[in-house]
CSV table of C-alpha atoms and ligand atoms in Angstrom, one decimal:
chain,number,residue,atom,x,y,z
A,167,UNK,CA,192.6,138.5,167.9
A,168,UNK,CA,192.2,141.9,166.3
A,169,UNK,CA,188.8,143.0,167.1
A,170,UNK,CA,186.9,146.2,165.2
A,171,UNK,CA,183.6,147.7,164.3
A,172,UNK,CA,182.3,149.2,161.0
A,173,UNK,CA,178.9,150.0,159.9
A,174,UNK,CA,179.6,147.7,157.0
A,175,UNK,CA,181.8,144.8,155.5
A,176,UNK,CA,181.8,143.6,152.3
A,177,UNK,CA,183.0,139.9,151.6
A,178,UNK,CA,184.8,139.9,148.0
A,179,UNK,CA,186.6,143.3,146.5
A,180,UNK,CA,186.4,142.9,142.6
A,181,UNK,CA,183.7,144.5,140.5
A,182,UNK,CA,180.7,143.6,143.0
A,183,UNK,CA,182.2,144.6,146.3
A,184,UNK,CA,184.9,147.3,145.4
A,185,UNK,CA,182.2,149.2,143.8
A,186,UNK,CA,179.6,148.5,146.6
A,187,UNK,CA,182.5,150.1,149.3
A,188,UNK,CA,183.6,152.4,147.1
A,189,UNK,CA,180.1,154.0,147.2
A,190,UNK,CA,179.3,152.9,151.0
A,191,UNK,CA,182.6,154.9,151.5
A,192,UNK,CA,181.9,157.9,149.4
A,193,UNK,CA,178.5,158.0,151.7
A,194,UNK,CA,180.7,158.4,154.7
A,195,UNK,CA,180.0,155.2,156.3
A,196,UNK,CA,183.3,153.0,158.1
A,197,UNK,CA,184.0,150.4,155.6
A,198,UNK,CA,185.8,146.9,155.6
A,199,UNK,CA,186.5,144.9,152.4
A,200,UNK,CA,187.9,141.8,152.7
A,201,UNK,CA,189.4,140.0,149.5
A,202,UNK,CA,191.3,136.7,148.8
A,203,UNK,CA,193.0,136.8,145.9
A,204,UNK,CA,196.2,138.7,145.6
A,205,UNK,CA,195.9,142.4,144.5
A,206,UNK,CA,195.6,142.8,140.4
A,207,UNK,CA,195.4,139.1,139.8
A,208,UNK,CA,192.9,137.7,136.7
A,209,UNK,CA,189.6,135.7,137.5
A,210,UNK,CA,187.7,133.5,134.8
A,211,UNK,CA,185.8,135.9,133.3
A,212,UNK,CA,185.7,137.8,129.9
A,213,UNK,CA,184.7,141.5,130.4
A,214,UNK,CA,182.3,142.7,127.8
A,215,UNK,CA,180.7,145.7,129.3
A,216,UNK,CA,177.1,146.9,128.0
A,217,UNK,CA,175.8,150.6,128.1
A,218,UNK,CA,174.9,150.3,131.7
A,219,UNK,CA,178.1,149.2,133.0
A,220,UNK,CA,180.2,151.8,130.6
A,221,UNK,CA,177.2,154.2,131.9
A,222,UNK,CA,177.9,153.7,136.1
A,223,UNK,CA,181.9,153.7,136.0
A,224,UNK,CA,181.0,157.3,133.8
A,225,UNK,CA,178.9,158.4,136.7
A,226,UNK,CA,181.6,156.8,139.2
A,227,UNK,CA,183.9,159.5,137.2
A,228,UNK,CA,185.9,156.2,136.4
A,229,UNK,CA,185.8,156.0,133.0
A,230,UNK,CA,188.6,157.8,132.4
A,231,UNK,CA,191.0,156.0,134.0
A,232,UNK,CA,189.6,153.1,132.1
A,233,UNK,CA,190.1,154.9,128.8
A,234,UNK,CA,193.7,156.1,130.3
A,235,UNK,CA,195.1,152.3,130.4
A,236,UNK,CA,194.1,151.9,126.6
A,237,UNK,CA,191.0,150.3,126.6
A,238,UNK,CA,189.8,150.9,122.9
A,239,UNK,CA,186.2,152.6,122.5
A,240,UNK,CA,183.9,150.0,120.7
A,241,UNK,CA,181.1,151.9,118.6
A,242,UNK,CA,179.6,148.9,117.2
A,243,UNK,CA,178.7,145.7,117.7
A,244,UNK,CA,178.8,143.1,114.6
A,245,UNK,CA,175.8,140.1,114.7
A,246,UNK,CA,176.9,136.9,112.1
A,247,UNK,CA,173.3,134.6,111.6
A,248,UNK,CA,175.5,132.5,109.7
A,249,UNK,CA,176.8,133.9,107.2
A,250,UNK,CA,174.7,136.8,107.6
A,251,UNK,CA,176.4,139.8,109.1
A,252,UNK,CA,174.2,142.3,110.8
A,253,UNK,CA,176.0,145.5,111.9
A,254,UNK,CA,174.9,147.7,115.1
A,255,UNK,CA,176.2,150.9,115.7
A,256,UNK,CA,176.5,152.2,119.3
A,257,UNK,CA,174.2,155.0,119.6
A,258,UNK,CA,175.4,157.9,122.2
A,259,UNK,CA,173.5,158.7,124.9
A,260,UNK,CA,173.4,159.4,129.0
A,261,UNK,CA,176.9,160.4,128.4
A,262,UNK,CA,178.5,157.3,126.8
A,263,UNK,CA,179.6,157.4,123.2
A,264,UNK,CA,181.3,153.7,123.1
A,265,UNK,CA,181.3,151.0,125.4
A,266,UNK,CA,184.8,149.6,126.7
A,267,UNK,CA,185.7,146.0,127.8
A,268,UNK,CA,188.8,146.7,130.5
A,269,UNK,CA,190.3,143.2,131.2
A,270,UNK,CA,189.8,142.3,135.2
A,271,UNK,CA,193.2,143.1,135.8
A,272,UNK,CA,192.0,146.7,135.3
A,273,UNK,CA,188.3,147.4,136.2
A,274,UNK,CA,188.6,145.1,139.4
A,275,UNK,CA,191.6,147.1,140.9
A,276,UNK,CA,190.6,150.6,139.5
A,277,UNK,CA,187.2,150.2,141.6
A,278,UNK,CA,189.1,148.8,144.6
A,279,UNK,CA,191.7,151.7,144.6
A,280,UNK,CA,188.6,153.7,144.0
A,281,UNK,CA,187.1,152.2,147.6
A,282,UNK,CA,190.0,152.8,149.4
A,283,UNK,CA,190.6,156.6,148.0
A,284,UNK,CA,187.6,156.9,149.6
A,285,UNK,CA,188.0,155.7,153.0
A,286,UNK,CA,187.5,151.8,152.7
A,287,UNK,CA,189.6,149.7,154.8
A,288,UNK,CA,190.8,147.3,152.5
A,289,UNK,CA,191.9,143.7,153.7
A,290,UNK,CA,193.5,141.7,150.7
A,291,UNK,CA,194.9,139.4,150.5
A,292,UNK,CA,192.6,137.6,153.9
A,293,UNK,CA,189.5,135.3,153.8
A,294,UNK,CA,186.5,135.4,155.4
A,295,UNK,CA,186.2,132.3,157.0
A,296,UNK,CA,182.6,132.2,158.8
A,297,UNK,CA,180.0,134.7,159.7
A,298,UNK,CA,179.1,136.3,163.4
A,299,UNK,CA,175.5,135.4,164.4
A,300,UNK,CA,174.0,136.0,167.2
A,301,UNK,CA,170.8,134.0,166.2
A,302,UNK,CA,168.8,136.5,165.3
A,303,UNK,CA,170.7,138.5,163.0
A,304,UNK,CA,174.7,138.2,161.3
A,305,UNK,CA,177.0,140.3,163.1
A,306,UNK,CA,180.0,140.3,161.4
A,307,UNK,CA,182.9,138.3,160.3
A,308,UNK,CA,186.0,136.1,160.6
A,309,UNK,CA,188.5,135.9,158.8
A,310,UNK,CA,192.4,135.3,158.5
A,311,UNK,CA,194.9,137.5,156.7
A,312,UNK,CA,196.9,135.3,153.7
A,313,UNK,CA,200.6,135.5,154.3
A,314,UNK,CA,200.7,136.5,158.1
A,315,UNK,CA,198.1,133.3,159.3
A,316,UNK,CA,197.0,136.6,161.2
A,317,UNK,CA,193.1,136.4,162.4
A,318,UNK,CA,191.0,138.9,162.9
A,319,UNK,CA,187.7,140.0,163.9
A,320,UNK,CA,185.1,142.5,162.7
A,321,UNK,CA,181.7,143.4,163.5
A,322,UNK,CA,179.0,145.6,161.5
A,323,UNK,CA,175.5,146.6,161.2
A,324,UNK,CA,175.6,144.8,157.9
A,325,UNK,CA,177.8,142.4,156.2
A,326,UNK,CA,177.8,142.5,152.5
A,327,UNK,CA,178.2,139.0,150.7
A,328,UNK,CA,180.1,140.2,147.4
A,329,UNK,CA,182.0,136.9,146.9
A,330,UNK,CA,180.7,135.3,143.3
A,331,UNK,CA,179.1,132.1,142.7
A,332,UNK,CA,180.3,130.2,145.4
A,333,UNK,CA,179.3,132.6,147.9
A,334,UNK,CA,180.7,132.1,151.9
A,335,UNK,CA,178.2,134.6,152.9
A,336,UNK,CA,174.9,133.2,150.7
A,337,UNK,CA,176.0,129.7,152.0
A,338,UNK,CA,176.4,130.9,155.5
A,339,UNK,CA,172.8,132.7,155.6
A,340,UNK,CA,171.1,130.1,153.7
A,341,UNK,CA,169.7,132.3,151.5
A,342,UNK,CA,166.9,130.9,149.1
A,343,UNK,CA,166.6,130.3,145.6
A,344,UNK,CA,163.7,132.6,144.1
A,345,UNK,CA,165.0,131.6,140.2
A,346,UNK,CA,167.1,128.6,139.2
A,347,UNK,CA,167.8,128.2,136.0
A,348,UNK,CA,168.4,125.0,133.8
A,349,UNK,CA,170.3,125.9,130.6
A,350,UNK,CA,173.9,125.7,130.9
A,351,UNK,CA,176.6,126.8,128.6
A,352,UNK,CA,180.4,126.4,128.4
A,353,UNK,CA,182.7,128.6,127.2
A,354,UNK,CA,186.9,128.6,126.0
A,355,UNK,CA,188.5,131.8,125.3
A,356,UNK,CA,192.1,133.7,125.0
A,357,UNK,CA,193.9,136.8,123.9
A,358,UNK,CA,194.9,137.7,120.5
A,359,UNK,CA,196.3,140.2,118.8
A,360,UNK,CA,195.2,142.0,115.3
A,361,UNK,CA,191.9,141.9,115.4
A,362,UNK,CA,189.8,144.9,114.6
A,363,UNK,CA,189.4,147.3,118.3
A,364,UNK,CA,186.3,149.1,117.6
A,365,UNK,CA,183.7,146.5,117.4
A,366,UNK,CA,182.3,143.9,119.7
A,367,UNK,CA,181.3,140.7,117.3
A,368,UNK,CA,178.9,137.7,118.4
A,369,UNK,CA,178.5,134.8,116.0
A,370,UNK,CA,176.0,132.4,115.7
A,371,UNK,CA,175.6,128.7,114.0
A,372,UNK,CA,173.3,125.9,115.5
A,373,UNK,CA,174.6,125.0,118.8
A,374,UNK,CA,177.8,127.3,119.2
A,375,UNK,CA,178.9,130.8,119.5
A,376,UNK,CA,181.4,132.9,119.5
A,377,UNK,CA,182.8,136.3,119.9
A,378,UNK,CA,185.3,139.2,119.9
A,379,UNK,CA,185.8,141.6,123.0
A,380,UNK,CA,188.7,144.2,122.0
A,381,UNK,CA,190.7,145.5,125.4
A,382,UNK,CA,193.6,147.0,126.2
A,383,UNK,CA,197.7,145.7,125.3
A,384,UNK,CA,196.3,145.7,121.7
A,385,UNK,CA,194.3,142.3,122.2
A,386,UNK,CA,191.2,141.0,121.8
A,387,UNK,CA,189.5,137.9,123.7
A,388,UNK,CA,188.0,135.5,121.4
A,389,UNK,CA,185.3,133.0,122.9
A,390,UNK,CA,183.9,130.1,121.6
A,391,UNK,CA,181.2,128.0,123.1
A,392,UNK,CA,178.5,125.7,123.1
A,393,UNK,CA,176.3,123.7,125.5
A,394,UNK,CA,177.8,122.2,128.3
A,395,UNK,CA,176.7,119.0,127.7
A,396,UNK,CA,177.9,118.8,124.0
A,397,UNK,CA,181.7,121.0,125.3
A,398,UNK,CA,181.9,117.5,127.6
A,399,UNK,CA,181.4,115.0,125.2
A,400,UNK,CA,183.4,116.9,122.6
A,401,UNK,CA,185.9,117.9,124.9
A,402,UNK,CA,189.4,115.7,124.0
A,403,UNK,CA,192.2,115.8,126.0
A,404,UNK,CA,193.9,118.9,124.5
A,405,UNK,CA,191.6,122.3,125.2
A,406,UNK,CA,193.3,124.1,122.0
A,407,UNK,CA,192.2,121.5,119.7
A,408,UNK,CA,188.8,122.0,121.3
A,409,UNK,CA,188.9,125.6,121.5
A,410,UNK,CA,189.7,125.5,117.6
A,411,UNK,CA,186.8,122.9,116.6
A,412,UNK,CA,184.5,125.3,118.0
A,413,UNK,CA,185.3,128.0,117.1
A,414,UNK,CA,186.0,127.3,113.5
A,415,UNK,CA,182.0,126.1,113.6
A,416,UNK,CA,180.5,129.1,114.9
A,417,UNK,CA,182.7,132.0,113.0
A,418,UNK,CA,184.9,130.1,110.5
A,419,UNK,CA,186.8,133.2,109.1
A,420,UNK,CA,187.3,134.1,112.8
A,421,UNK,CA,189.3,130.8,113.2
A,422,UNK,CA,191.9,131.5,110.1
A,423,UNK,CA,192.5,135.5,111.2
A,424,UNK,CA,193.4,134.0,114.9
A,425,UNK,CA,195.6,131.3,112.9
A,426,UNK,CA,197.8,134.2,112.0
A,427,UNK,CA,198.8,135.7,115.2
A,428,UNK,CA,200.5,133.8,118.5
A,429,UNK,CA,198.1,133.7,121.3
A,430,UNK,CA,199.0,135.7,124.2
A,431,UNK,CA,198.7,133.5,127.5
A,432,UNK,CA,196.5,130.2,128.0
A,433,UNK,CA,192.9,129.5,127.3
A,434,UNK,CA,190.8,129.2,129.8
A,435,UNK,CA,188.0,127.4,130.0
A,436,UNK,CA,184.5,127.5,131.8
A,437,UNK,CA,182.4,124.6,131.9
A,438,UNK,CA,179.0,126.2,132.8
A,439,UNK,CA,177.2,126.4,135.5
A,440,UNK,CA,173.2,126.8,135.0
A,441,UNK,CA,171.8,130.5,137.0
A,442,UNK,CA,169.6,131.6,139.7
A,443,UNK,CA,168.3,134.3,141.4
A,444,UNK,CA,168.8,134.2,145.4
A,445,UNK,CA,166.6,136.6,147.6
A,446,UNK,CA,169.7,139.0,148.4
A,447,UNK,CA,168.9,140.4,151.8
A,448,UNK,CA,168.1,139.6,155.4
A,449,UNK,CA,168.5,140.6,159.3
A,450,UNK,CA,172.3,142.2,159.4
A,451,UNK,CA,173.1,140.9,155.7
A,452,UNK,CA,172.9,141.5,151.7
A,453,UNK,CA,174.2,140.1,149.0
A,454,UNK,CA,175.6,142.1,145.6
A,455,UNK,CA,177.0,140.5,142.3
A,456,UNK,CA,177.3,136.9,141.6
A,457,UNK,CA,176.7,135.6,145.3
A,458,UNK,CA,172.6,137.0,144.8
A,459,UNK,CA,172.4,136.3,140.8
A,460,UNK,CA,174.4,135.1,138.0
A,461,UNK,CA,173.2,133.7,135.3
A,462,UNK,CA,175.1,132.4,132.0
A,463,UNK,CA,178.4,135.1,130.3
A,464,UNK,CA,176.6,134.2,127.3
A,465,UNK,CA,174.9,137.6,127.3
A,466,UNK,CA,177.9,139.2,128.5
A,467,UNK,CA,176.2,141.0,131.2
A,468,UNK,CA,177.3,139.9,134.8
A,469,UNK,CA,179.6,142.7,135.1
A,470,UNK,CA,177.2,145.6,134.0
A,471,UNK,CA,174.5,144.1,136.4
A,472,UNK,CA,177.2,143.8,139.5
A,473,UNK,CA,177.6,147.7,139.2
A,474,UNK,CA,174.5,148.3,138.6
A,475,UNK,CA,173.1,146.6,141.6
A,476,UNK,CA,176.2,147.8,143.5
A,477,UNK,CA,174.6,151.6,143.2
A,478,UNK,CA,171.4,150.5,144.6
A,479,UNK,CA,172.2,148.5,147.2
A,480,UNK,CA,174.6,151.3,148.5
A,481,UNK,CA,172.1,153.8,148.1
A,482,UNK,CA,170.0,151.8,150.0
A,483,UNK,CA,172.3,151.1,152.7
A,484,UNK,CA,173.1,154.7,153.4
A,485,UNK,CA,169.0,155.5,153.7
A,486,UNK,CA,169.3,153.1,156.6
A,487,UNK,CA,172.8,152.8,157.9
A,488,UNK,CA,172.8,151.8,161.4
A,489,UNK,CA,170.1,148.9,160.8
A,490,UNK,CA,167.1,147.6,162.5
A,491,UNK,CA,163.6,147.5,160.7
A,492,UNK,CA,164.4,150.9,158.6
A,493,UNK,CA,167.6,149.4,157.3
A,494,UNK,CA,165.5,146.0,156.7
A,495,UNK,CA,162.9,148.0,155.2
A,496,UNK,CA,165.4,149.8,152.4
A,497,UNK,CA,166.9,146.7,151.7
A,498,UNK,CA,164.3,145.1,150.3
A,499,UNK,CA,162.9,148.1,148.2
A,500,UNK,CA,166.9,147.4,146.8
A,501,UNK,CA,165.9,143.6,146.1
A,502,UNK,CA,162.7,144.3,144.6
A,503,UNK,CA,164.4,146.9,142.1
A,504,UNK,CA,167.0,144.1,141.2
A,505,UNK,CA,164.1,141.4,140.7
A,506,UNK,CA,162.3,144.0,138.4
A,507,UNK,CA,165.3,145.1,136.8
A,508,UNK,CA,166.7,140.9,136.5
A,509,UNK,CA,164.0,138.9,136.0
A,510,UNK,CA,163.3,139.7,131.6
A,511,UNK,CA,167.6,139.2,131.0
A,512,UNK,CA,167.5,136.4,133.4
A,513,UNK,CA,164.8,134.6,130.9
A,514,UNK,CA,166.6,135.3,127.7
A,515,UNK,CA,169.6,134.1,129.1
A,516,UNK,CA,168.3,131.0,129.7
A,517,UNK,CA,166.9,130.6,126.2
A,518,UNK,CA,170.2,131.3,124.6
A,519,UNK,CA,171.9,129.2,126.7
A,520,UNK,CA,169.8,126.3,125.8
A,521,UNK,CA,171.6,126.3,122.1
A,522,UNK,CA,168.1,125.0,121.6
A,523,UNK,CA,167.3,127.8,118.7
A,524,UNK,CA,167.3,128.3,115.1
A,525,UNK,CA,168.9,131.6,113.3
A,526,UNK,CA,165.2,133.0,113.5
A,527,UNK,CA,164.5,132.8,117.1
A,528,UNK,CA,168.3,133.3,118.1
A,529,UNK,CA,167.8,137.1,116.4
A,530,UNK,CA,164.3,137.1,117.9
A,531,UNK,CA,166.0,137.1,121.1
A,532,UNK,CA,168.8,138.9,120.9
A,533,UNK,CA,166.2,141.9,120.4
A,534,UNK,CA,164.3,140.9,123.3
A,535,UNK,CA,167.8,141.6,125.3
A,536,UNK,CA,168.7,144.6,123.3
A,537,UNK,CA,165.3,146.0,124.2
A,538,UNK,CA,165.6,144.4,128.3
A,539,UNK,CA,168.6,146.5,128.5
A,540,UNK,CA,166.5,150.1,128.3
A,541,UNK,CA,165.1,149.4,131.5
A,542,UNK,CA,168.7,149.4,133.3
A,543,UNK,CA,170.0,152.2,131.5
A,544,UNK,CA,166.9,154.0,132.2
A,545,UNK,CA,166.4,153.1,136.1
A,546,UNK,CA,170.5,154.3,136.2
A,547,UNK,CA,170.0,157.2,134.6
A,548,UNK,CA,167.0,158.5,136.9
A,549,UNK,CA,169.1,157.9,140.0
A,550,UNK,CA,170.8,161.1,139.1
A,551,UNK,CA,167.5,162.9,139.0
A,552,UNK,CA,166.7,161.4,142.3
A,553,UNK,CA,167.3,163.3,145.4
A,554,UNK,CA,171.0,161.9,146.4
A,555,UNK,CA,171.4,158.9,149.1
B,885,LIG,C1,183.7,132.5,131.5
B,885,LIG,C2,182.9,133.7,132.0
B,885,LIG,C3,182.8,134.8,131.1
B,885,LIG,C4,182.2,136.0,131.5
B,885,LIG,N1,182.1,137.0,130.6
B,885,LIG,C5,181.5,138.1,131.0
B,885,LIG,C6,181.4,139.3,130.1
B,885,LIG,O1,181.9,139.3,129.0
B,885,LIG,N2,180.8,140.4,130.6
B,885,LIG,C7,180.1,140.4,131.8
B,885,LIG,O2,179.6,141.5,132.1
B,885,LIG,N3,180.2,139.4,132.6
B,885,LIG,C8,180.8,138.2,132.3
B,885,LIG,N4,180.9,137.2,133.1
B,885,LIG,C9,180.2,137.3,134.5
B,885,LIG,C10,181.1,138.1,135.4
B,885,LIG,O3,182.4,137.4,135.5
B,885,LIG,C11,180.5,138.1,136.8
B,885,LIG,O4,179.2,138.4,136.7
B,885,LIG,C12,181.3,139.0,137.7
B,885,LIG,O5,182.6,138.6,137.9
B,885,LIG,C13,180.6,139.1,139.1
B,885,LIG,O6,181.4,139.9,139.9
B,885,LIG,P1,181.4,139.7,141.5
B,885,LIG,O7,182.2,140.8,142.0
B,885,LIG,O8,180.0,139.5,142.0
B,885,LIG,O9,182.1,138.3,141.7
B,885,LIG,P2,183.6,137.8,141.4
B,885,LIG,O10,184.1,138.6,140.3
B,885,LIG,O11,183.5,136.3,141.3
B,885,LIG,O12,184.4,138.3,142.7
B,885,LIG,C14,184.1,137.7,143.9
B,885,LIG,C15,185.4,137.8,144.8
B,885,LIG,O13,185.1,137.4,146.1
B,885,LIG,C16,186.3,136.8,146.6
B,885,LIG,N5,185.9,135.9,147.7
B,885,LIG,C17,185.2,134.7,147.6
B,885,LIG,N6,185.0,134.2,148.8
B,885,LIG,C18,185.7,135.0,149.7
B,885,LIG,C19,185.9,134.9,151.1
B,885,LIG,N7,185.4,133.9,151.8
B,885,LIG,N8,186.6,135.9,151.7
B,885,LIG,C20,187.1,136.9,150.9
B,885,LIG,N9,187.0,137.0,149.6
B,885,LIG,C21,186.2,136.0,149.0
B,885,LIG,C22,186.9,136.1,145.5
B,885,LIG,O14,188.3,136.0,145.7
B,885,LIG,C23,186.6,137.0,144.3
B,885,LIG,O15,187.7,137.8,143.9
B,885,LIG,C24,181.6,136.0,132.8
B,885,LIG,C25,181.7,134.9,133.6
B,885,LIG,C26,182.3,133.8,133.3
B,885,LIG,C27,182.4,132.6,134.2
């Protein structure tokens, strides 16, 4: 079996993990990623970005090659209480002048080109199929490559569990629950195209929402959702006729502009799954993204957190990069930030996911995770005063 050492593997390569190794890399540590799917393939996920996540891949010096496949600049975002229409216009700052929402397709590959342009050893498309121990601390990995049946071996300092909600590596190390939420929403969306590009819109009605992220190809993804437990009940055996019920309750003009245009591609559909908040590091092991934290897309803010917590557990890593107690130590200074930084959007989440509001408290809300946001943007920011990792 193929046998080699790193000073880091990171289990999953999309936003989490390529960004994580991409950084790990840049530091000049030896880096292994290891991801299942197939290069450039989708996952269930819309892509809104907010200011922090437009404001890393800026840093990253990515933006541009986000902007280069034709990802349209959004410079406001569009709040509908009803029939109330509230208009917000993205202020510049830190850099950033619009935010972008690049389909998966594109941010997930760009940031795993961008590990592997900078040393990363990149494994795709192989699983990790169980964790080295050697009872005292995780080891490393194994894994088999897709396509070949070929297995393999590889050992680290740390492993890196970047591998979404239904994390091998969380699983594997046991890693408690600090947060568990209870709301849960669902969510339908698809691709259409001529809708206005320059403005993200959310719209609210009791119990559902919707919204419209502009991306690249000249389409926008239109959502529509609701509680989980009403999208089961309501849910009849054709998802369009579904898709359309809701969304023609939440944003009603919405529903006749998409009426106009052929969808491009299926629905897809995402039946919830309430959040939590995992403690994200231990003896030989971390976790990034999803596998630590997720909580419901209907704050759109997954992504943005995923690179924003990809830059502090890489920074922390490379204060400490062959292990032991130092590298134990730095590693939680890294979960302690995320917990600060988590905790407030994790709360409002879970309020809007509940579907249990009026128009009043919805708006009272969506403040509340305007102003949580400044925190992120601002903690981002000052790493670049900070003396480099
Ligand atoms: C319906 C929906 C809509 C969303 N909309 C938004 C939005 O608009 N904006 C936003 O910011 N966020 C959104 N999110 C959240 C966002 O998708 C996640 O927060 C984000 O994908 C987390 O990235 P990640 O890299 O941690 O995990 P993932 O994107 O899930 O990637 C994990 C990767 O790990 C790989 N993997 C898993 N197990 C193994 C293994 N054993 N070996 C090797 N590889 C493995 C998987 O193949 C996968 O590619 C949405 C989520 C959902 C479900």
């Amino acid at each position: 079996m193929d046998h080699q050492h790193y000073d880091a593997i990171v289990v999953g390569g999309r936003c989490a993990g390529a960004a994580t190794a991409m950084l790990l890399a840049r530091g000049g540590l030896r880096v292994l990623v290891v991801e299942a799917a197939r290069p450039g393939t989708d996952t269930l996920s819309t892509h809104a970005l907010m200011r922090g996540g437009v404001l890393q891949l800026h840093r990253w010096g990515l933006l541009d090659a986000v902007v280069a496949a034709r990802t349209p600049a959004i410079l406001a975002t569009e709040f509908a209480y009803g029939d109330e229409i509230e208009t917000v216009d993205i202020r510049p700052g830190g850099g950033i002048s619009a935010l972008r929402a690049p389909r998966r397709t594109v941010l997930d590959p760009l940031l795993l080109e961008a590990a592997r342009a900078a040393g990363a050893e990149v494994r795709i498309p192989a699983r990790v199929t169980r964790l080295l121990t050697d009872g005292s601390r995780v080891r490393g990995v194994e894994g088999i490559e897709r396509g070949t049946g070929m297995r393999f071996r590889a050992t680290a300092a740390l492993t890196i569990g970047a591998d979404g909600r239904n994390s091998t590596v969380a699983q594997a190390v046991d890693a408690p629950f600090r947060r568990r939420g209870t709301a849960s929403g669902a969510v339908v969306y698809g691709y259409f195209p001529g809708l206005p590009r320059d403005r993200y819109r959310w719209a609210y009605r009791p119990e559902v929402a919707a919204g419209v992220v502009p991306t690249g190809d000249g389409l926008a993804c239109v959502w529509a959702g609701t509680a989980s437990a009403r999208f089961a009940q309501q849910r009849s055996a054709s998802l369009d006729a579904t898709y359309l019920s809701l969304l023609t309750e939440a944003a009603p003009e919405l529903a006749r502009s998409i009426g106009a245009a052929p969808r491009v591609g299926p629905l897809r559909a995402f039946p919830g799954q309430p959040g939590w908040i995992r403690g994200c590091t231990g003896p030989g092991w971390a976790l990034v993204g999803d596998a630590g934290y997720f909580k419901d897309p209907i704050t759109a803010h997954g992504i943005t957190d995923a690179l924003r917590d990809a830059e502090l557990l890489a920074r922390a890593v490379l204060e400490a990069p062959r292990g032991g107690q130092a590298q134990l130590d730095a590693l939680a200074d890294y979960e302690r930030m995320r917990d600060r930084l988590s905790g407030p959007l994790f709360d409002i989440t879970e309020r809007i996911t509940s579907y249990q509001w009026d128009l009043g408290e919805l708006r009272e809300r969506l403040l509340e995770l305007s102003q949580a946001m400044r925190p992120e943007v601002d903690a981002l920011l000052a790493l670049d005063r900070a003396p480099a990792a």
